[in-house]
Coordinates of C-alpha atoms in Angstrom, one line a residue:
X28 CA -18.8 9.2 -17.1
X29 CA -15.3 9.8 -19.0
X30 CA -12.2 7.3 -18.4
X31 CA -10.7 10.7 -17.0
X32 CA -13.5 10.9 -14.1
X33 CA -13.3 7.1 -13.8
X34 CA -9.6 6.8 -12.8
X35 CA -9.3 10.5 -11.0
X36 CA -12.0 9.2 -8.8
X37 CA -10.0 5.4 -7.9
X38 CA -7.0 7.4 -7.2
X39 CA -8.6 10.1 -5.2
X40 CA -10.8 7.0 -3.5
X41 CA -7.5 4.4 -3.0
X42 CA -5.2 7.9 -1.3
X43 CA -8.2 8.8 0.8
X44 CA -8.3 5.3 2.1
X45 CA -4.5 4.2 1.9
X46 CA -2.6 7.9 2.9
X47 CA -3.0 7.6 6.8
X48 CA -1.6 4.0 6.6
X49 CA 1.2 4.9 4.3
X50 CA 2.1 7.9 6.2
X51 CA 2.5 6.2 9.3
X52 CA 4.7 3.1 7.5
X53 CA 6.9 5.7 6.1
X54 CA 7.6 7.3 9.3
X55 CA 8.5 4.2 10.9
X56 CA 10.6 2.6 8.1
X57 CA 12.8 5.7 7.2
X58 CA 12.6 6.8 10.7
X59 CA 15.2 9.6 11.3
X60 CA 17.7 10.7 13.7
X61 CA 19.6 14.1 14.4
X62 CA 22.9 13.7 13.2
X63 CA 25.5 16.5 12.4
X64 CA 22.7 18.9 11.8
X65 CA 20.5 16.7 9.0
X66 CA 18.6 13.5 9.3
X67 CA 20.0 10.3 9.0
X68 CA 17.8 7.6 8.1
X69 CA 18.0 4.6 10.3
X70 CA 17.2 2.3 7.4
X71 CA 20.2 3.5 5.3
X72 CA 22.7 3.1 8.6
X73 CA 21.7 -0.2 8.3
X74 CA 22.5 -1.0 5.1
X75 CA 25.6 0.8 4.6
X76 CA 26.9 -0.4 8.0
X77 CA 25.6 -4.7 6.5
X78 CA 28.3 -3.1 3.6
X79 CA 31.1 -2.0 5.9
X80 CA 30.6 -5.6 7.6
X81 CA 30.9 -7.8 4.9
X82 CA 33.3 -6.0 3.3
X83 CA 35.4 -6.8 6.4
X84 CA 34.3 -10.0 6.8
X85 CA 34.9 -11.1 3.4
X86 CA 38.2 -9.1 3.0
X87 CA 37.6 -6.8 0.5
X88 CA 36.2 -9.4 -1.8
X89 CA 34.8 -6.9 -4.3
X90 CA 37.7 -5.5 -5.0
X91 CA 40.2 -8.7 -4.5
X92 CA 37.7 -10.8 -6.7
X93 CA 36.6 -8.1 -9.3
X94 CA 38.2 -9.6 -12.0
X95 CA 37.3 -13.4 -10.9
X96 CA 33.9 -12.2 -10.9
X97 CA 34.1 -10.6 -15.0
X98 CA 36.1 -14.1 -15.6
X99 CA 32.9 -16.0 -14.3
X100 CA 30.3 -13.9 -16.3
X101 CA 32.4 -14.8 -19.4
X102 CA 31.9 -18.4 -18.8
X103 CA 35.7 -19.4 -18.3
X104 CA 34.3 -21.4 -15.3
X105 CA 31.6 -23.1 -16.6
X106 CA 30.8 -26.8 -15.8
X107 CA 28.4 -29.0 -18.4
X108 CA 25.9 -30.6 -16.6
X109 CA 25.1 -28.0 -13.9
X110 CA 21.7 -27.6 -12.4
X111 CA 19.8 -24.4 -13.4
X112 CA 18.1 -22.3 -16.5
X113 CA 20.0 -19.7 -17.5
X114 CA 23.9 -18.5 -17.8
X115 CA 25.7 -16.5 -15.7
X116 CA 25.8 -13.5 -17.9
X117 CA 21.9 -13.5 -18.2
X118 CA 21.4 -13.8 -14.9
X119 CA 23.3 -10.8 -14.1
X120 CA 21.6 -9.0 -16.6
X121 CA 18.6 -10.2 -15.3
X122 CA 19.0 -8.9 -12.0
X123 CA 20.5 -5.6 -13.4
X124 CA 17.1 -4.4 -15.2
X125 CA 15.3 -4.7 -11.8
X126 CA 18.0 -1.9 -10.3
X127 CA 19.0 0.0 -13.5
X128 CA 16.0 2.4 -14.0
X129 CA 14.8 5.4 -13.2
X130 CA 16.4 6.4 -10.0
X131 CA 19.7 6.4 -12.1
X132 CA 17.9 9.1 -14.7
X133 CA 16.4 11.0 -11.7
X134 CA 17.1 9.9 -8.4
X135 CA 20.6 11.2 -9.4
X136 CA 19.6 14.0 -10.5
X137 CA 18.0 15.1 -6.9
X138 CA 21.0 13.8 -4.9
X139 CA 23.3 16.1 -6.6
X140 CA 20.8 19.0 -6.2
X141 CA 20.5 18.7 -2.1
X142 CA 23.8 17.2 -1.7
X143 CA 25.8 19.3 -4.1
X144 CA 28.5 17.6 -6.7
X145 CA 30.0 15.8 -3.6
X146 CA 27.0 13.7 -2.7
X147 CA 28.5 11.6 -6.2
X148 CA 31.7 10.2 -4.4
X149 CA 30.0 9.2 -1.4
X150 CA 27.3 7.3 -4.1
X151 CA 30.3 5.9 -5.4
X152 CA 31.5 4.9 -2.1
X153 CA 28.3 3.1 -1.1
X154 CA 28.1 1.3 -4.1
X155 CA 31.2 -0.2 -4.0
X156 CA 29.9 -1.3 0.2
X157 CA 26.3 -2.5 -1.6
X158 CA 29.1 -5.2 -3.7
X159 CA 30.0 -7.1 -0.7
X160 CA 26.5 -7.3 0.5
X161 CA 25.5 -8.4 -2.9
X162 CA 27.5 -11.2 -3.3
X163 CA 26.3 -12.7 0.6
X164 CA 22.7 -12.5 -0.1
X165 CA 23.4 -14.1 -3.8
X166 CA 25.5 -16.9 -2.9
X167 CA 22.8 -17.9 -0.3
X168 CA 20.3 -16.9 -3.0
X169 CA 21.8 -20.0 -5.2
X170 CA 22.8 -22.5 -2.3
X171 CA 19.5 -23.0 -0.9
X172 CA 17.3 -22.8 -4.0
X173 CA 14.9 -25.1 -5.0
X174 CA 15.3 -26.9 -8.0
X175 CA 11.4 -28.1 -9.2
X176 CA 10.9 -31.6 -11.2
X177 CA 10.4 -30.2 -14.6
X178 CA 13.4 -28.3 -14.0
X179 CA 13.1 -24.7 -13.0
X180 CA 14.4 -22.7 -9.8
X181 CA 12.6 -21.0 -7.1
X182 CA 15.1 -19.0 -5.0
X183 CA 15.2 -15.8 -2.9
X184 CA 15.1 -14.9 1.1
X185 CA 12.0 -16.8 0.8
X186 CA 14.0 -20.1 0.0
X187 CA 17.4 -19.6 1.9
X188 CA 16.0 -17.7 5.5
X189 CA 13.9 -21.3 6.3
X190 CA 16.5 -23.2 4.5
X191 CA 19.9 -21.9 6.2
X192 CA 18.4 -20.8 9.3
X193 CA 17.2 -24.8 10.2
X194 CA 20.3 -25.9 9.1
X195 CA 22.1 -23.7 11.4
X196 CA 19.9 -23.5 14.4
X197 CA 17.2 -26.6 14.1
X198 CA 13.9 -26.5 15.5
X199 CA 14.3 -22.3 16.5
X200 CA 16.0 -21.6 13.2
X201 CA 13.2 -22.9 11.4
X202 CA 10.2 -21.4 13.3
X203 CA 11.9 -18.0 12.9
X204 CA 13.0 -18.9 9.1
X205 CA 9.7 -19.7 8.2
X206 CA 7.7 -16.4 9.7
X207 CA 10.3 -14.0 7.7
X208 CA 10.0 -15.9 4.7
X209 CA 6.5 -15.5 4.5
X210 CA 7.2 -11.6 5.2
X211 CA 9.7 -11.4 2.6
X212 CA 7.3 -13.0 0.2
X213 CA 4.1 -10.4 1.1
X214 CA 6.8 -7.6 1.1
X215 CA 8.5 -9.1 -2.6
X216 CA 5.1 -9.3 -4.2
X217 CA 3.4 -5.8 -3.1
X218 CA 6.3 -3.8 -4.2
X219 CA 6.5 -6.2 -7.3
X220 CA 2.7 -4.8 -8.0
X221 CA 3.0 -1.1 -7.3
X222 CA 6.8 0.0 -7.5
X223 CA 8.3 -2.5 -9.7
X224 CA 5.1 -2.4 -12.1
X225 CA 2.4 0.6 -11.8
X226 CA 5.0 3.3 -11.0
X227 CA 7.4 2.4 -13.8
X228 CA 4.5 2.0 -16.0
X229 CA 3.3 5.3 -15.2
X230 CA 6.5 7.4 -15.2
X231 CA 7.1 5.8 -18.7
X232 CA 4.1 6.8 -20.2
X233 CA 4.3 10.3 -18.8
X234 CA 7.7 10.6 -20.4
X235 CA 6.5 9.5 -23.8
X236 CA 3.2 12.3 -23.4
X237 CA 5.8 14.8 -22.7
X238 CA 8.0 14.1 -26.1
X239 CA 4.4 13.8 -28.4
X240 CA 3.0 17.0 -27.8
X241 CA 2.2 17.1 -24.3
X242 CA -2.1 16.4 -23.1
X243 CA -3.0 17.6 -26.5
X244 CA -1.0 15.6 -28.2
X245 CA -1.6 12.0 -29.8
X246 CA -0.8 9.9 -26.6
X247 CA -1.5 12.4 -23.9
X248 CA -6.1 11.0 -24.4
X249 CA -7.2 8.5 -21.7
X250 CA -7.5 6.8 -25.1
X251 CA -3.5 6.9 -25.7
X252 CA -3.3 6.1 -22.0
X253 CA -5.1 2.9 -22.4
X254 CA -3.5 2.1 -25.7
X255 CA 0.3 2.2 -24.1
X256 CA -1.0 0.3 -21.3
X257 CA -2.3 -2.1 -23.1
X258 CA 0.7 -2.4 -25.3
X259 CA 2.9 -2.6 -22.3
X260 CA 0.8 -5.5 -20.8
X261 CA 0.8 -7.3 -23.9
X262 CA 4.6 -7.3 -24.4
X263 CA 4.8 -8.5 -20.2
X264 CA 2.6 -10.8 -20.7
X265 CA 3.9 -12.8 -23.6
X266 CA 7.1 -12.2 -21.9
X267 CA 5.9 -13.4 -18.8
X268 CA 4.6 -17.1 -20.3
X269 CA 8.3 -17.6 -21.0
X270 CA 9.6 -17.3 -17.7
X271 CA 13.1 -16.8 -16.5
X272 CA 14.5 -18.4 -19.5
X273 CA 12.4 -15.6 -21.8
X274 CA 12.5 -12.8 -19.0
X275 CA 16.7 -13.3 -19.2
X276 CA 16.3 -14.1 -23.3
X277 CA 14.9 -9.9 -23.5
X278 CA 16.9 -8.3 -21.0
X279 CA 20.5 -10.2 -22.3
X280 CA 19.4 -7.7 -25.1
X281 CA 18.2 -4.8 -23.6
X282 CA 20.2 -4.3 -20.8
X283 CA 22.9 -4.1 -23.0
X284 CA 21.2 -2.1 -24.9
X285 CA 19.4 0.7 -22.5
X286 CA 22.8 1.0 -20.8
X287 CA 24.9 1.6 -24.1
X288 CA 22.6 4.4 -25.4
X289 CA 22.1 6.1 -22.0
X290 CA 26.0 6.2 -21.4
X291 CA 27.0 7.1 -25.5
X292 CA 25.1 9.7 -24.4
X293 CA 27.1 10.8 -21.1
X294 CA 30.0 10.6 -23.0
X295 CA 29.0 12.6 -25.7
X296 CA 28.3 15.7 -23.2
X297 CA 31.3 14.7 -21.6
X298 CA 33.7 14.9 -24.7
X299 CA 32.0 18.1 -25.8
X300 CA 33.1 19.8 -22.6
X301 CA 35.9 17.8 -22.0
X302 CA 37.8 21.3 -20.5
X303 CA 35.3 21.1 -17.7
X304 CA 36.0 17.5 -16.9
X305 CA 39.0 18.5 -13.9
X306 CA 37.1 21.0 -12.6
X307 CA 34.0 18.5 -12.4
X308 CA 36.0 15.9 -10.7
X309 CA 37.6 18.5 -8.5
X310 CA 33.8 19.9 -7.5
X311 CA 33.0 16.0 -6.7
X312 CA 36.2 15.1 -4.5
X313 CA 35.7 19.0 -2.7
X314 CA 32.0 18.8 -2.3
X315 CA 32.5 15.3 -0.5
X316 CA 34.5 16.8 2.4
X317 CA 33.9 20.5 2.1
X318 CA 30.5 21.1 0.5
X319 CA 28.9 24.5 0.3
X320 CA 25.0 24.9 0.9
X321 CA 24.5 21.8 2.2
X322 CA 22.1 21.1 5.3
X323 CA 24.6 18.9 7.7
X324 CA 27.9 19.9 5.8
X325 CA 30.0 16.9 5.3
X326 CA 27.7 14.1 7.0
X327 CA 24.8 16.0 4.9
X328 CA 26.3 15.0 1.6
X329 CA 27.4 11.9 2.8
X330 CA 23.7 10.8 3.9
X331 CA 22.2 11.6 0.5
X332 CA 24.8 9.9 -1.4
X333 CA 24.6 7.0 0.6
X334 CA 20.3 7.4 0.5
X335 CA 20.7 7.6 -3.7
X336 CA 22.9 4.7 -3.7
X337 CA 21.5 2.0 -1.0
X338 CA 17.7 2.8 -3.1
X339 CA 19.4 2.7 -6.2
X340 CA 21.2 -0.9 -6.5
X341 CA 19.0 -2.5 -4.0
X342 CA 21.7 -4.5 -2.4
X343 CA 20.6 -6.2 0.9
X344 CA 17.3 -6.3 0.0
X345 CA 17.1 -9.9 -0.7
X346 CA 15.4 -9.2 -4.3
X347 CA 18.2 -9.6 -6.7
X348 CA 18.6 -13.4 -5.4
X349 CA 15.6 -14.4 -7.0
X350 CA 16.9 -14.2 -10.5
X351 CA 20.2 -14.9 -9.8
X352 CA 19.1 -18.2 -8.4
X353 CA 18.3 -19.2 -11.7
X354 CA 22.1 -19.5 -12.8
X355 CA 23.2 -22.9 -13.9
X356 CA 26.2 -23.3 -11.4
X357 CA 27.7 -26.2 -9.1
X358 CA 29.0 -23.8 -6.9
X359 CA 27.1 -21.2 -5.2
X360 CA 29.8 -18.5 -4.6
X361 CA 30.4 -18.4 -8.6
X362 CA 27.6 -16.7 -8.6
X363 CA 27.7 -14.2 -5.9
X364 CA 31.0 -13.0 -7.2
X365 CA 28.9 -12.1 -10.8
X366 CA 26.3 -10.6 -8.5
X367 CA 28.9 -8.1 -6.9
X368 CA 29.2 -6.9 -10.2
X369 CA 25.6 -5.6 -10.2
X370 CA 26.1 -2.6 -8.0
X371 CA 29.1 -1.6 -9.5
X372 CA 27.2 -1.4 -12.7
X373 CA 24.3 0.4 -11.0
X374 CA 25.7 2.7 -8.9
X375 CA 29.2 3.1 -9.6
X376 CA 29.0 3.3 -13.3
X377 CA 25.6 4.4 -14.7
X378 CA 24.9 6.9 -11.2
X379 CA 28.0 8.1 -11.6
X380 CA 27.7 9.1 -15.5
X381 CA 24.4 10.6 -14.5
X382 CA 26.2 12.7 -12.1
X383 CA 29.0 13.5 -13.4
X384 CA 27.1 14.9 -16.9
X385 CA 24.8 16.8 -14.6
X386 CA 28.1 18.5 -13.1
X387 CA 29.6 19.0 -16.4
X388 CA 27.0 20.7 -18.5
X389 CA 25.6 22.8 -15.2
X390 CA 21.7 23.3 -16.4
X391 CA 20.0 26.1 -15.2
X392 CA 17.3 24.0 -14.4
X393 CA 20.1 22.3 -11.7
X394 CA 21.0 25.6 -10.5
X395 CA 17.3 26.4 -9.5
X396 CA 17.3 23.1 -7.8
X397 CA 20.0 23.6 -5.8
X398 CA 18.3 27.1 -5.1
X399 CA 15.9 25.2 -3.5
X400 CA 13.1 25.2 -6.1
X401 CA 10.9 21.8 -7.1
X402 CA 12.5 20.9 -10.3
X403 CA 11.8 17.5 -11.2
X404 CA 14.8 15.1 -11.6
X405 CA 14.5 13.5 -15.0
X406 CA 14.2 17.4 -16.3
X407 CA 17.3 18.2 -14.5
X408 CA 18.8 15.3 -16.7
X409 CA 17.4 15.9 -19.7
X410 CA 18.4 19.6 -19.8
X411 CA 21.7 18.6 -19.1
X412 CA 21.8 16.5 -21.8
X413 CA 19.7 19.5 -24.1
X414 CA 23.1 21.0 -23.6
X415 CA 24.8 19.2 -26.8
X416 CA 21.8 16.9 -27.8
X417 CA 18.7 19.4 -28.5
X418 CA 17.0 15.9 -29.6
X419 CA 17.9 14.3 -26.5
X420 CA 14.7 14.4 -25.1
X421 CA 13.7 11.6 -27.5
X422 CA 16.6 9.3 -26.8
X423 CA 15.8 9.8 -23.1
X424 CA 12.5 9.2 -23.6
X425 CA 13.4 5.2 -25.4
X426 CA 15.8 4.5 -22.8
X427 CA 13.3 5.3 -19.9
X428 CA 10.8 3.1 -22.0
X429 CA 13.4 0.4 -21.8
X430 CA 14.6 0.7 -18.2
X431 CA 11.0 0.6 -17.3
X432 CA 10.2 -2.0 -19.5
X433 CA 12.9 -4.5 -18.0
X434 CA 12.5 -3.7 -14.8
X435 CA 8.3 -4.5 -14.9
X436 CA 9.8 -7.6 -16.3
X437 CA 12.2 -8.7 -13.9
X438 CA 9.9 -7.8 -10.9
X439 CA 7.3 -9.3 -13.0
X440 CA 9.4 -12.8 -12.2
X441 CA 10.2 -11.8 -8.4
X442 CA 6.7 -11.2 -7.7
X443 CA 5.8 -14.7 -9.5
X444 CA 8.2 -16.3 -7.5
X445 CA 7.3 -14.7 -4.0
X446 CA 3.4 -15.7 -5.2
X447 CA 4.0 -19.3 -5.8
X448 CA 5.7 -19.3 -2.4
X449 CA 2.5 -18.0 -0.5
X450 CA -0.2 -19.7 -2.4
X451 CA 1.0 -22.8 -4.5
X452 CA 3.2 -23.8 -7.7
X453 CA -0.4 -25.0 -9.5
X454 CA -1.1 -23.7 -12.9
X455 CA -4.2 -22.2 -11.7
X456 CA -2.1 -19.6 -9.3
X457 CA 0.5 -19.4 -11.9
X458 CA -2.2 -18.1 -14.5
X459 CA -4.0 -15.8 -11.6
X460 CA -0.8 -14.1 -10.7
X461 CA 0.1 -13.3 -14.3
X462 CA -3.2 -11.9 -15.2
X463 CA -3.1 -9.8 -12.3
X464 CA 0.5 -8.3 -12.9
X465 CA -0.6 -7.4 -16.5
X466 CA -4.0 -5.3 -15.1
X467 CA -1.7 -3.7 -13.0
X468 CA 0.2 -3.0 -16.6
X469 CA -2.4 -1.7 -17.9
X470 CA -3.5 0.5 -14.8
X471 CA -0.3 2.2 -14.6
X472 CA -0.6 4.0 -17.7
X473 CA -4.1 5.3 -16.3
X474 CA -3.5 5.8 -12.5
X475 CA -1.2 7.4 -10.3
X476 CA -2.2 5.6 -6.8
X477 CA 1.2 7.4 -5.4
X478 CA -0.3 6.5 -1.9
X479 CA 0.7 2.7 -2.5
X480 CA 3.8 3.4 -4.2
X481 CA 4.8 5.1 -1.5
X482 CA 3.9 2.2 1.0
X483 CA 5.5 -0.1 -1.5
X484 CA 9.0 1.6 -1.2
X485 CA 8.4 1.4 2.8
X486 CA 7.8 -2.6 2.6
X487 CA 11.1 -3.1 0.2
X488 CA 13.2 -1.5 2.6
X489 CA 11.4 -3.3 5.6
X490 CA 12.7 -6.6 3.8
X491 CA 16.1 -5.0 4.4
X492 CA 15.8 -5.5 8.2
X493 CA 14.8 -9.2 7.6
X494 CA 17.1 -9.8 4.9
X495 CA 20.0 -8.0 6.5
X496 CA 19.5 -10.5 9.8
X497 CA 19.5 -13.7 7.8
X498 CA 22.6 -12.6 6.1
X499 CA 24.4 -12.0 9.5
X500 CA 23.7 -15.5 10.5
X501 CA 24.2 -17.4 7.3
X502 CA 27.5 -15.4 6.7
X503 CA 29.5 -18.7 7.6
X504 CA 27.7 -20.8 5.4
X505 CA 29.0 -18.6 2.3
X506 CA 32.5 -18.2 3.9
X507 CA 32.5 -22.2 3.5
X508 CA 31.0 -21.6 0.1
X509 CA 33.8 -19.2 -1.4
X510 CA 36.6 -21.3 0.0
X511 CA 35.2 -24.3 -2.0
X512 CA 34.6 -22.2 -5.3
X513 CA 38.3 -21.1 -4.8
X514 CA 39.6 -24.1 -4.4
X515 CA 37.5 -25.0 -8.0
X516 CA 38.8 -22.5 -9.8
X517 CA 42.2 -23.4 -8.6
X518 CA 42.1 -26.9 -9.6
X519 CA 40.3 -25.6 -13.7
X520 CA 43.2 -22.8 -13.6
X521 CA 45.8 -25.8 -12.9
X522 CA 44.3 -28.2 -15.8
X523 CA 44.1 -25.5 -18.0
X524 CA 47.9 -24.0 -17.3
X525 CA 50.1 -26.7 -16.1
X526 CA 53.3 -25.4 -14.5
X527 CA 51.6 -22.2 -14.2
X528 CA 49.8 -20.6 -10.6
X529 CA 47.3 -18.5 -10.7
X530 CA 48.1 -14.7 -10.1
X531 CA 44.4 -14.0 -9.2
X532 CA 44.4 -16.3 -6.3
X533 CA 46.6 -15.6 -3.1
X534 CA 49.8 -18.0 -3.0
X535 CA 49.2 -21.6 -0.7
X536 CA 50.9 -21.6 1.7
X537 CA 53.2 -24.0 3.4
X538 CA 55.8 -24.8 6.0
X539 CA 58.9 -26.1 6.0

């Protein structure tokens, strides 16, 4: 029996077995409603309304404490002798590579091809809500972590919902802390398996068959399947040993790295048709309040912006705390204000050049999209790119090798972290868990098992719900934890510039 037969039959064998279940998840977790003539996800609502909160609560802190938050990441705040393992900058980048992938290359892509040009602003909209959630979840992430004896962190919703919730609301807090912290772990570590590994695994490899001569070509064999996946394990693996301190060590580089080529290349389409860049914006700010061809009009576009952008940066979710728990920092907040940084990256930046180079060079491959024909998303963004770059395809193809790389990485360490939660910190379940993430390396190259990638999506945004609720009653706690790391920076900006305020922070004030 071929390696072909072998995994056709697991897959055909794990859908058969796993398609009812995920069906019915599906169905509950992005449960719709009738709104304005389209569906509105519930699940989205709730994440986009957790924005609209905090970003009330908080007083527009993503936008009042943008530059703070760059100031931080440079290290003008740093303190020697603070507890953690890596710097702030590499913990932002950390956390980036689990949301910067391919649902910026083609998630983007199909936005703008159901909600027209206009679903971009209200992407750029939610992103810029997603910022405020961000930095809660983060500055809880680091406040309640749990610093181990030979020096590394464990943090996350696993950590802060028993944590905050006991100190908040004693014996009740804890009970209901406890139960949704060993649901946020189960729900962290099967995602971590199938979305944040297999999928990204496989949709890698299937780019790099499509750019070396399709199934007859040198990698498109079961053989070349098994090589890359092999390959790919290998590199996670060794990776993986390291932990956070190596994981951050790799993506420091390549975030930077993926991110630089992918929007070089924006620009580049951008420049070249630089006439077309009013009329692009123009299509964008239009389509957002009067689009054309769009089921639900206005609200339409809005809901699939908001959709792209709430699955895109992942904010709520309670993943991204995990790495960014790992930041050497006294103060907590310092390192939720680097963390609203992360969707603006995500969304606002990188989604938007995706979209807005889509607009600009107008494929015909977009056009038959928005006709209502299946056009994939990455081919939608690669033609648009073919536009100026006939040899984009290959610079496509290395950075969706490298999103996909640092994201199997960095979900690599969230799914470590959720694992050592449920079964132990031993060496032993350390060892088990990594060989098991690499076979699932290794699988993804080879199967599909779309079933429980599609479960795994419902169970990450299930974590939203629990997630979302902590947040709401631990918002206090990080209120108190922002008005201390102001009042730090104050004192460092006082000692540094004597005689001189600082024009970032609002004026004390006093009476007379």
């Amino acid at each position: 029996m071929s390696l072909d037969s072998v995994t056709q039959s697991v897959d055909e064998a794990v859908s058969g077995f796993f398609e009812p279940i995920a069906k019915w998840l599906g169905e509950v977790v992005f449960y719709t409603v009738p709104v304005g003539g389209t569906d509105l996800p519930l699940i989205v609502a709730w994440l986009v309304v957790a924005g609209l909160v905090f970003t009330g609560w908080f007083g527009l802190v993503q936008l009042r404490k943008f530059r703070l938050a760059v100031d931080v990441v440079r290290g003008k705040y740093d303190e020697e002798g603070s507890t953690g393992e890596v710097n702030h900058f590499q913990a932002l980048t950390a956390a980036v590579s689990g949301t910067v992938g391919l649902g910026n290359i083609a998630g983007v892509a199909v936005a703008v091809s159901i909600g027209g040009p206009g679903a971009t602003f209200w992407m750029i909209l939610c992103g810029l809500l997603g910022m405020a959630t961000k930095f809660v979840e983060v500055t809880l992430g680091v406040k309640y972590r749990e610093v181990h004896p030979d020096g590394t962190v464990s943090g996350g919703p696993m950590h802060y919902l028993p944590k905050g919730l006991t100190e908040r609301f004693g014996k009740n807090g804890k009970i209901l802390g406890k139960v949704l912290a060993v649901l946020a772990s189960f729900l962290i570590l099967f995602f971590g398996l199938f979305g944040g590994n297999l999928f990204q695994v496989n949709q890698s490899y299937a780019q790099l068959v499509s750019v070396t001569g399709g199934e007859d070509g040198a990698l498109g064999s079961s053989a070349g399947a098994l090589f890359f996946g092999i390959l790919i394990a290998a590199l996670v693996g060794i990776v993986l040993l390291g932990g956070i301190r190596s994981i951050a060590n790799v993506t420091s580089r390549l975030v930077p790295a993926m991110a630089g080529i992918y929007i070089v290349a924006c620009l580049i389409v951008i420049l070249v048709n630089i006439t077309a860049v009013p009329d692009a914006v123009t299509s964008i700010v239009e389509g957002a309040f009067n689009p054309e061809g769009v089921a639900g009009g206005v609200l339409g576009a809005l809901i699939i912006g908001f959709k792209r952008a709430a699955f895109s940066n992942e904010a709520g979710l309670g993943s991204a705390p995990i790495a960014h728990s790992a930041v050497r920092t006294k103060h907590p907040a310092s390192e939720g204000l680097v963390a609203l940084l992360e969707p603006f990256i995500d969304t606002v930046v990188v989604c938007t050049m995706t979209a807005l180079t889509i607009v600009i060079a107008n494929p015909a491959s977009w056009g038959e999209a928005r006709a209502g024909e299946d056009i994939g998303g990455v081919t939608i963004t690669s033609d648009a790119f073919e536009t100026v770059l006939p040899w984009f395809p290959y610079i496509l193809t290395v950075a969706v090798l490298l999103f996909a790389v640092s994201t199997v990485l960095t979900w690599g360490y969230y799914g470590l972290k959720s694992w050592t939660y449920l079964f132990g910190r031993s060496r032993a379940s350390e060892v088990t868990y990594k060989v098991v993430y690499t076979v699932f390396a290794v699988a993804g190259s080879l199967l599909t098992l779309q079933t429980l990638i599609d479960m795994a999506d419902a169970f990450l945004f299930t974590l939203a719900v629990i997630n979302i609720i902590g947040l709401y009653l631990l918002a206090p706690v990080v209120k108190r934890e922002l008005r201390t790391f102001l009042e730090f920076v104050r004192a460092r900006d006082a000692d540094q510039n004597p005689g001189k305020g600082d024009d970032d922070q609002e004026p004390v004030k006093t009476t007379v």
